[in-house]
Short mmCIF file of C-alpha atoms in Angstrom, two decimals:
data_model
loop_
_atom_site.label_atom_id
_atom_site.label_comp_id
_atom_site.label_asym_id
_atom_site.label_seq_id
_atom_site.Cartn_x
_atom_site.Cartn_y
_atom_site.Cartn_z
CA MET Y 1 4.32 24.44 16.24
CA THR Y 2 3.32 26.26 13.06
CA ARG Y 3 3.26 24.33 9.84
CA TYR Y 4 6.75 25.63 8.93
CA ASP Y 5 8.49 24.91 12.25
CA LEU Y 6 10.77 21.94 12.74
CA PRO Y 7 9.44 20.11 15.83
CA ASP Y 8 11.50 20.71 18.95
CA PHE Y 9 11.88 16.97 19.46
CA ALA Y 10 13.54 16.51 16.03
CA PRO Y 11 17.05 16.17 17.57
CA ASP Y 12 15.78 13.28 19.70
CA LEU Y 13 14.59 11.50 16.56
CA LEU Y 14 17.86 12.10 14.73
CA ALA Y 15 19.80 10.70 17.69
CA ALA Y 16 17.50 7.66 17.74
CA PHE Y 17 18.07 7.11 14.00
CA ALA Y 18 21.83 7.17 14.55
CA THR Y 19 21.67 4.53 17.29
CA ARG Y 20 19.77 2.32 14.83
CA ARG Y 21 22.50 2.77 12.18
CA ALA Y 22 20.06 4.43 9.80
CA GLU Y 23 21.80 6.92 7.51
CA ARG Y 24 19.87 10.16 7.19
CA VAL Y 25 19.25 11.13 3.57
CA HIS Y 26 17.89 14.27 1.92
CA THR Y 27 15.70 14.18 -1.18
CA PRO Y 28 14.56 17.12 -3.35
CA VAL Y 29 11.27 18.79 -2.52
CA ILE Y 30 10.43 18.85 -6.26
CA GLN Y 31 9.98 15.28 -7.48
CA PRO Y 32 9.07 13.61 -10.79
CA ALA Y 33 5.32 13.06 -10.59
CA ASP Y 34 4.99 9.85 -12.61
CA PRO Y 35 6.28 7.41 -9.95
CA PHE Y 36 3.69 8.70 -7.48
CA LEU Y 37 0.90 8.76 -10.05
CA ASP Y 38 1.73 5.24 -11.23
CA MET Y 39 2.51 3.50 -7.94
CA ALA Y 40 1.22 5.35 -4.90
CA GLY Y 41 -2.50 4.65 -5.25
CA GLU Y 42 -5.65 6.65 -5.87
CA ASP Y 43 -5.89 7.98 -2.31
CA LEU Y 44 -2.54 9.77 -2.60
CA ARG Y 45 -2.82 10.61 -6.30
CA ARG Y 46 -5.79 12.91 -5.80
CA ARG Y 47 -4.00 14.84 -3.03
CA ILE Y 48 -0.68 15.55 -4.77
CA PHE Y 49 0.30 19.12 -5.70
CA LEU Y 50 1.25 18.90 -9.38
CA THR Y 51 3.21 21.24 -11.62
CA ALA Y 52 5.32 20.94 -14.77
CA SER Y 53 8.78 21.89 -15.97
CA GLU Y 54 9.43 24.19 -18.92
CA THR Y 55 9.82 21.09 -21.10
CA GLY Y 56 6.46 19.72 -20.02
CA THR Y 57 7.73 17.09 -17.59
CA SER Y 58 5.21 16.38 -14.84
CA LEU Y 59 6.54 17.33 -11.41
CA CYS Y 60 5.08 17.46 -7.92
CA LEU Y 61 5.87 18.65 -4.43
CA ARG Y 62 7.19 15.71 -2.43
CA PRO Y 63 4.02 14.00 -1.05
CA GLU Y 64 5.87 11.27 0.89
CA PHE Y 65 9.39 9.94 1.35
CA THR Y 66 9.39 6.24 0.43
CA ILE Y 67 9.50 6.66 -3.34
CA PRO Y 68 12.12 9.49 -3.25
CA VAL Y 69 14.37 7.50 -0.90
CA CYS Y 70 14.11 4.42 -3.13
CA LEU Y 71 14.86 6.48 -6.26
CA ARG Y 72 17.89 7.99 -4.56
CA HIS Y 73 19.17 4.54 -3.61
CA ILE Y 74 18.87 3.34 -7.21
CA GLU Y 75 20.50 6.49 -8.64
CA THR Y 76 23.49 6.26 -6.29
CA ALA Y 77 23.95 2.52 -6.98
CA THR Y 78 24.40 1.90 -3.28
CA GLY Y 79 24.66 -1.72 -2.18
CA THR Y 80 22.31 -3.47 0.21
CA PRO Y 81 21.33 -4.10 2.92
CA LYS Y 82 20.97 -0.42 3.69
CA ARG Y 83 18.97 1.54 6.26
CA TYR Y 84 17.94 5.09 5.45
CA ALA Y 85 16.36 7.63 7.77
CA TYR Y 86 14.64 10.85 6.79
CA LEU Y 87 13.10 13.89 8.44
CA GLY Y 88 11.58 16.68 6.40
CA GLU Y 89 8.50 18.31 4.96
CA VAL Y 90 5.91 16.66 2.77
CA PHE Y 91 3.13 18.37 0.86
CA ARG Y 92 -0.32 16.96 0.21
CA GLN Y 93 -3.94 17.82 0.69
CA ARG Y 94 -5.38 16.41 3.90
CA ARG Y 95 -8.87 16.14 5.32
CA GLY Y 96 -7.57 17.70 8.53
CA GLY Y 97 -4.39 19.60 9.37
CA ALA Y 98 -1.95 21.65 7.34
CA GLU Y 99 -1.08 20.66 3.79
CA GLU Y 100 2.63 21.17 4.54
CA PHE Y 101 3.89 19.09 7.44
CA TYR Y 102 6.84 17.11 8.73
CA GLN Y 103 7.37 13.36 8.52
CA ALA Y 104 10.23 11.19 9.69
CA GLY Y 105 10.92 7.52 9.22
CA ILE Y 106 13.17 4.64 8.25
CA GLU Y 107 13.36 2.63 5.02
CA ASP Y 108 15.07 -0.76 5.33
CA LEU Y 109 16.27 -1.96 1.90
CA GLY Y 110 17.74 -5.31 0.97
CA GLU Y 111 17.43 -7.24 4.25
CA ARG Y 112 16.82 -10.86 3.20
CA ASP Y 113 15.52 -11.97 6.59
CA VAL Y 114 12.00 -10.71 5.95
CA ALA Y 115 10.57 -11.68 9.33
CA SER Y 116 13.34 -9.93 11.26
CA ALA Y 117 13.14 -6.82 9.10
CA ASP Y 118 9.35 -6.63 9.56
CA ALA Y 119 9.72 -7.03 13.31
CA ARG Y 120 12.46 -4.40 13.45
CA ALA Y 121 10.28 -1.87 11.58
CA ILE Y 122 7.40 -2.41 14.01
CA VAL Y 123 9.59 -2.29 17.12
CA ASP Y 124 11.50 0.77 15.90
CA ALA Y 125 8.26 2.64 15.16
CA MET Y 126 6.92 1.88 18.64
CA ASP Y 127 10.23 2.77 20.31
CA LEU Y 128 10.56 6.07 18.45
CA LEU Y 129 7.05 7.03 19.53
CA ARG Y 130 8.04 6.26 23.11
CA VAL Y 131 11.06 8.56 22.71
CA VAL Y 132 8.95 11.53 21.59
CA LEU Y 133 5.88 10.71 23.71
CA PRO Y 134 7.41 9.96 27.11
CA GLY Y 135 4.93 8.71 29.65
CA GLN Y 136 2.38 7.80 26.98
CA ALA Y 137 3.69 4.40 25.94
CA GLN Y 138 0.74 2.58 27.47
CA THR Y 139 -1.71 4.59 25.36
CA LEU Y 140 -0.32 3.35 22.04
CA SER Y 141 -2.06 0.57 20.11
CA LEU Y 142 -0.97 -1.07 16.88
CA THR Y 143 -3.09 -2.66 14.14
CA LEU Y 144 -1.44 -5.09 11.74
CA GLY Y 145 -2.64 -6.55 8.46
CA ASP Y 146 -1.01 -8.83 5.93
CA GLN Y 147 -1.73 -8.54 2.23
CA ALA Y 148 0.26 -11.73 1.55
CA VAL Y 149 -2.18 -13.75 3.66
CA PHE Y 150 -5.14 -12.17 1.85
CA GLU Y 151 -3.52 -12.97 -1.51
CA ALA Y 152 -3.07 -16.58 -0.42
CA VAL Y 153 -6.74 -16.88 0.57
CA VAL Y 154 -7.94 -15.38 -2.72
CA ALA Y 155 -5.66 -17.67 -4.72
CA ALA Y 156 -6.75 -20.75 -2.76
CA LEU Y 157 -10.39 -20.01 -3.60
CA GLY Y 158 -9.55 -20.56 -7.28
CA LEU Y 159 -10.72 -17.22 -8.64
CA PRO Y 160 -9.56 -16.18 -12.13
CA VAL Y 161 -6.29 -14.23 -12.09
CA GLY Y 162 -8.08 -11.08 -13.22
CA TRP Y 163 -10.42 -11.23 -10.24
CA GLN Y 164 -7.55 -11.97 -7.89
CA LYS Y 165 -5.82 -8.79 -9.12
CA ARG Y 166 -8.99 -6.74 -8.61
CA LEU Y 167 -9.49 -7.96 -5.06
CA ILE Y 168 -5.83 -7.54 -4.13
CA HIS Y 169 -5.84 -4.01 -5.54
CA ALA Y 170 -8.85 -3.23 -3.31
CA PHE Y 171 -7.27 -4.71 -0.18
CA GLY Y 172 -7.62 -2.30 2.71
CA ASP Y 173 -10.44 -0.31 1.05
CA VAL Y 174 -13.45 -1.81 2.81
CA GLY Y 175 -16.05 -0.12 0.63
CA HIS Y 176 -14.39 -1.06 -2.66
CA LEU Y 177 -13.77 -4.61 -1.52
CA GLU Y 178 -17.39 -5.05 -0.42
CA ALA Y 179 -18.60 -3.76 -3.81
CA LEU Y 180 -16.41 -6.32 -5.59
CA LEU Y 181 -17.73 -9.13 -3.39
CA ASP Y 182 -21.28 -8.06 -4.25
CA ARG Y 183 -20.40 -8.30 -7.94
CA LEU Y 184 -18.98 -11.78 -7.41
CA ALA Y 185 -22.25 -12.77 -5.75
CA ARG Y 186 -24.41 -11.19 -8.50
CA PRO Y 187 -22.49 -10.99 -11.79
CA GLN Y 188 -23.56 -8.25 -14.20
CA PRO Y 189 -23.29 -8.72 -17.98
CA VAL Y 190 -21.12 -6.38 -20.02
CA THR Y 191 -23.40 -3.86 -21.70
CA GLY Y 192 -23.00 -1.38 -24.52
CA LEU Y 193 -21.08 -3.65 -26.90
CA ASP Y 194 -21.76 -3.58 -30.63
CA PRO Y 195 -24.11 -6.54 -31.38
CA GLU Y 196 -21.71 -7.96 -33.97
CA ILE Y 197 -18.79 -7.81 -31.53
CA GLU Y 198 -20.94 -9.35 -28.81
CA ALA Y 199 -21.87 -12.20 -31.18
CA LEU Y 200 -18.23 -12.83 -32.09
CA LEU Y 201 -17.26 -12.86 -28.40
CA SER Y 202 -20.07 -15.28 -27.56
CA ALA Y 203 -19.03 -17.60 -30.37
CA ASP Y 204 -15.35 -17.33 -29.35
CA ARG Y 205 -14.40 -16.39 -32.94
CA GLN Y 206 -11.14 -14.69 -32.04
CA ASP Y 207 -9.74 -14.17 -35.56
CA ASP Y 208 -13.02 -12.74 -36.86
CA LEU Y 209 -13.24 -10.46 -33.82
CA ILE Y 210 -9.74 -9.09 -34.43
CA ALA Y 211 -10.52 -8.52 -38.11
CA ARG Y 212 -13.76 -6.70 -37.22
CA LEU Y 213 -11.96 -4.47 -34.71
CA GLU Y 214 -9.27 -3.69 -37.27
CA ARG Y 215 -11.88 -2.64 -39.83
CA ARG Y 216 -13.64 -0.49 -37.20
CA MET Y 217 -10.39 1.26 -36.33
CA GLU Y 218 -9.68 1.94 -40.01
CA GLU Y 219 -13.20 3.31 -40.52
CA THR Y 220 -12.97 5.65 -37.53
CA GLY Y 221 -9.40 6.73 -38.21
CA TYR Y 222 -7.80 5.34 -35.05
CA SER Y 223 -4.09 4.63 -35.41
CA THR Y 224 -2.79 1.41 -33.91
CA ASN Y 225 0.43 3.28 -33.17
CA ALA Y 226 -1.44 5.65 -30.86
CA SER Y 227 -3.74 3.13 -29.22
CA ARG Y 228 -4.04 -0.56 -28.42
CA SER Y 229 -3.81 -3.01 -31.27
CA PRO Y 230 -6.93 -4.95 -32.42
CA THR Y 231 -5.40 -8.11 -30.92
CA GLU Y 232 -4.93 -6.46 -27.53
CA ILE Y 233 -8.42 -4.94 -27.61
CA ALA Y 234 -9.91 -8.36 -28.42
CA ARG Y 235 -8.00 -9.95 -25.56
CA ARG Y 236 -9.13 -7.29 -23.11
CA LEU Y 237 -12.78 -7.53 -24.23
CA LYS Y 238 -12.70 -11.29 -23.78
CA GLU Y 239 -11.11 -10.95 -20.35
CA LYS Y 240 -13.59 -8.24 -19.29
CA ARG Y 241 -16.52 -10.40 -20.37
CA ALA Y 242 -15.17 -13.45 -18.56
CA LEU Y 243 -14.60 -11.47 -15.37
CA ALA Y 244 -18.07 -9.92 -15.53
CA GLU Y 245 -19.61 -13.37 -15.81
CA THR Y 246 -17.57 -14.93 -12.99
CA ARG Y 247 -19.62 -15.98 -10.01
CA LEU Y 248 -18.06 -17.08 -6.72
CA ASP Y 249 -20.14 -19.89 -5.32
CA GLY Y 250 -21.95 -19.24 -2.06
CA SER Y 251 -19.67 -21.30 0.16
CA ALA Y 252 -16.49 -19.71 -1.20
CA LEU Y 253 -17.99 -16.23 -0.83
CA LEU Y 254 -18.92 -16.97 2.77
CA LEU Y 255 -15.37 -18.17 3.44
CA LEU Y 256 -13.88 -14.98 2.02
CA ARG Y 257 -16.25 -12.81 4.05
CA GLU Y 258 -15.52 -14.88 7.16
CA PHE Y 259 -11.79 -14.38 6.68
CA LEU Y 260 -12.22 -10.63 6.33
CA THR Y 261 -14.05 -10.44 9.67
CA LEU Y 262 -11.07 -11.84 11.60
CA ARG Y 263 -9.98 -9.36 14.25
CA LEU Y 264 -8.16 -10.52 17.36
CA PRO Y 265 -5.05 -9.99 19.51
CA LEU Y 266 -1.92 -10.52 17.45
CA ALA Y 267 -0.70 -13.24 19.82
CA GLU Y 268 -3.77 -15.33 18.90
CA ALA Y 269 -3.68 -14.65 15.16
CA SER Y 270 -1.52 -17.59 14.04
CA ALA Y 271 -3.78 -20.15 15.67
CA ALA Y 272 -6.85 -18.42 14.26
CA LEU Y 273 -5.43 -18.39 10.72
CA ALA Y 274 -4.41 -22.04 10.94
CA GLY Y 275 -7.85 -22.96 12.25
CA PHE Y 276 -9.56 -21.03 9.47
CA ALA Y 277 -7.41 -22.73 6.82
CA ASP Y 278 -8.12 -26.21 8.22
CA ALA Y 279 -11.87 -25.62 8.55
CA ALA Y 280 -12.08 -24.15 5.04
CA ASP Y 281 -9.72 -26.76 3.56
CA LEU Y 282 -7.55 -24.01 2.06
CA LYS Y 283 -3.82 -24.47 1.53
CA LEU Y 284 -2.32 -21.41 3.20
CA GLY Y 285 0.82 -23.07 4.59
CA PRO Y 286 3.55 -20.76 3.18
CA ALA Y 287 1.64 -17.55 4.03
CA ILE Y 288 0.92 -18.73 7.59
CA ALA Y 289 4.53 -19.88 8.02
CA ALA Y 290 5.76 -16.39 7.07
CA PHE Y 291 3.21 -14.87 9.46
CA ASP Y 292 4.43 -17.17 12.26
CA ALA Y 293 8.07 -16.27 11.56
CA ARG Y 294 7.24 -12.57 11.94
CA LEU Y 295 5.49 -13.17 15.26
CA ALA Y 296 8.48 -15.15 16.50
CA ALA Y 297 10.81 -12.32 15.47
CA LEU Y 298 8.58 -9.78 17.24
CA ALA Y 299 8.61 -11.88 20.40
CA ASN Y 300 12.42 -12.23 20.21
CA ALA Y 301 12.69 -8.45 19.86
CA GLY Y 302 10.71 -8.00 23.07
CA ALA Y 303 7.59 -6.55 21.42
CA ASP Y 304 4.45 -6.31 23.54
CA LEU Y 305 2.02 -8.35 21.44
CA SER Y 306 -0.79 -7.56 23.88
CA ALA Y 307 -0.79 -3.97 22.54
CA MET Y 308 -1.18 -5.19 18.95
CA THR Y 309 -4.23 -6.33 16.99
CA TYR Y 310 -4.45 -8.38 13.80
CA ARG Y 311 -7.19 -7.45 11.34
CA ALA Y 312 -7.50 -9.62 8.25
CA ALA Y 313 -9.10 -6.80 6.24
CA PHE Y 314 -6.64 -4.11 7.31
CA GLY Y 315 -4.52 -2.43 4.64
CA ARG Y 316 -3.00 0.98 3.99
CA PRO Y 317 -3.96 3.34 1.12
CA LEU Y 318 -0.75 3.03 -0.88
CA ASP Y 319 -0.64 0.65 -3.84
CA TYR Y 320 3.00 -0.31 -3.47
CA TYR Y 321 2.54 -2.38 -0.30
CA THR Y 322 2.88 -6.14 -0.79
CA GLY Y 323 2.87 -7.81 2.64
CA MET Y 324 2.74 -6.76 6.27
CA VAL Y 325 1.25 -3.32 6.97
CA PHE Y 326 0.68 -1.57 10.29
CA GLU Y 327 -0.52 1.64 11.89
CA ILE Y 328 -0.12 2.98 15.42
CA VAL Y 329 -2.61 5.30 17.12
CA ALA Y 330 -3.09 6.63 20.62
CA SER Y 331 -5.82 4.73 22.44
CA GLY Y 332 -9.11 6.47 21.91
CA GLY Y 333 -7.74 8.44 18.97
CA ALA Y 334 -8.29 7.99 15.27
CA GLU Y 335 -5.29 9.81 13.78
CA VAL Y 336 -2.36 7.67 12.70
CA LEU Y 337 0.89 8.52 14.52
CA ALA Y 338 3.04 5.99 12.68
CA GLY Y 339 2.43 3.62 9.82
CA GLY Y 340 4.31 1.48 7.38
CA GLY Y 341 4.73 -1.89 5.79
CA ARG Y 342 6.51 -4.08 3.26
CA PHE Y 343 6.94 -3.02 -0.38
CA ASP Y 344 8.97 -5.74 -2.06
CA ARG Y 345 8.01 -4.93 -5.67
CA LEU Y 346 8.57 -1.17 -5.57
CA MET Y 347 12.34 -1.13 -6.14
CA THR Y 348 12.20 -3.06 -9.42
CA LEU Y 349 9.21 -1.01 -10.59
CA LEU Y 350 11.31 2.11 -10.01
CA GLY Y 351 14.18 0.72 -12.06
CA ALA Y 352 16.36 -1.44 -9.78
CA GLN Y 353 18.16 -4.13 -11.79
CA SER Y 354 17.53 -6.85 -9.22
CA HIS Y 355 14.91 -7.70 -6.63
CA ILE Y 356 15.39 -5.74 -3.41
CA PRO Y 357 13.12 -6.60 -0.47
CA ALA Y 358 12.04 -3.51 1.44
CA VAL Y 359 10.10 -2.43 4.51
CA GLY Y 360 9.70 0.90 6.27
CA PHE Y 361 7.56 3.29 8.28
CA SER Y 362 6.73 6.97 8.72
CA LEU Y 363 5.95 9.15 11.74
CA TRP Y 364 3.46 12.05 11.51
CA LEU Y 365 5.28 14.73 13.50
CA ASP Y 366 2.48 17.30 13.63
CA ARG Y 367 0.13 14.78 15.21
CA ILE Y 368 2.80 13.75 17.69
CA GLU Y 369 3.36 17.43 18.54
CA ALA Y 370 -0.36 17.88 19.16
CA LEU Y 371 -0.33 14.98 21.64
CA ARG Y 372 2.71 16.43 23.39
CA ASP Y 373 1.00 19.81 23.65
CA ALA Y 374 -2.14 18.20 25.03
CA ALA Y 375 -0.14 16.29 27.65
CA GLN Y 376 1.74 19.44 28.67
CA GLY Y 377 -1.53 21.37 28.94
CA LYS Y 378 -3.01 18.76 31.24
CA THR Y 379 -0.04 18.36 33.55
CA GLY Y 380 1.74 21.71 33.27
CA GLU Y 381 4.95 19.74 32.76
CA PRO Y 382 6.95 19.30 29.53
CA ALA Y 383 5.86 16.21 27.58
#
């Protein structure tokens, strides 16, 4: 398969989408860039191919399908629940492989039974891989994480909201998360502030601080219409200082690190999470109940939980995920064949007038093709 060829197993995927009542949709290759720049996350942002229209509007080559499919749903004012399928080219810089490649997947919008929708996404992803990788089902392994459980742990530890946001934003990025935990263990003072502003912050003289900032902006010619207001700047300085001075006590830091080390078979994860919550005296009831409901739905759908692993620190490098996330690889391999998760806030951020729960997944067709080619080379038989 060259980078421009549609994979020869594409008809099998399209037939599988149809049996799952997922309507195939087409989205333009040229997309508005802002939704991806604002919502997709740093990892994807730095790999997007950007351009601009004649009027200066930022555009990009389609780097993934979730945001375009969601935008199309909103624009067409289609009701929910709705299942969409897609198969087409995406364009982004990659550490390995062509920068133009095919992806396929399903986006499940508006299903209110969150546990069942999560389970269906996982089962469908595994089943579709079995369709296009016949005879290799036993080599597939799935890793699952849950940002909602992590958010519940962070909230239960009583951290300031600003720190909770920082940690949640770093979820799934092990290096970034570890750096933040180090800062919580050894707070660093804010440096480089004007001594007068520092004194006003220390004395909590809010009105005087705002007045000083306003004078400074007038002196330097900054327009409040083109930048933040003195009141907003004062609020952000105060928040930044408070966050910099926050220290997580040793026992709480140990608990958070202990949680992040959890890695075990998915079938054992509920008991492990409940045991952790009891031992740490953390109230995680709603998050664990939702986790349990998903496992029950997976079991009811006939999923093989023995082929799945739960990792408390596992996330995916897209900022719009809000809950369950997963990736599937071939045993012994590192490249992701399928991945997805829940993105319940994305639809309203993109302009939907009401909350629309959503979950979905993508398949990397070039990686699947490489596995098929390898299997055919070994056996001499079609994969």
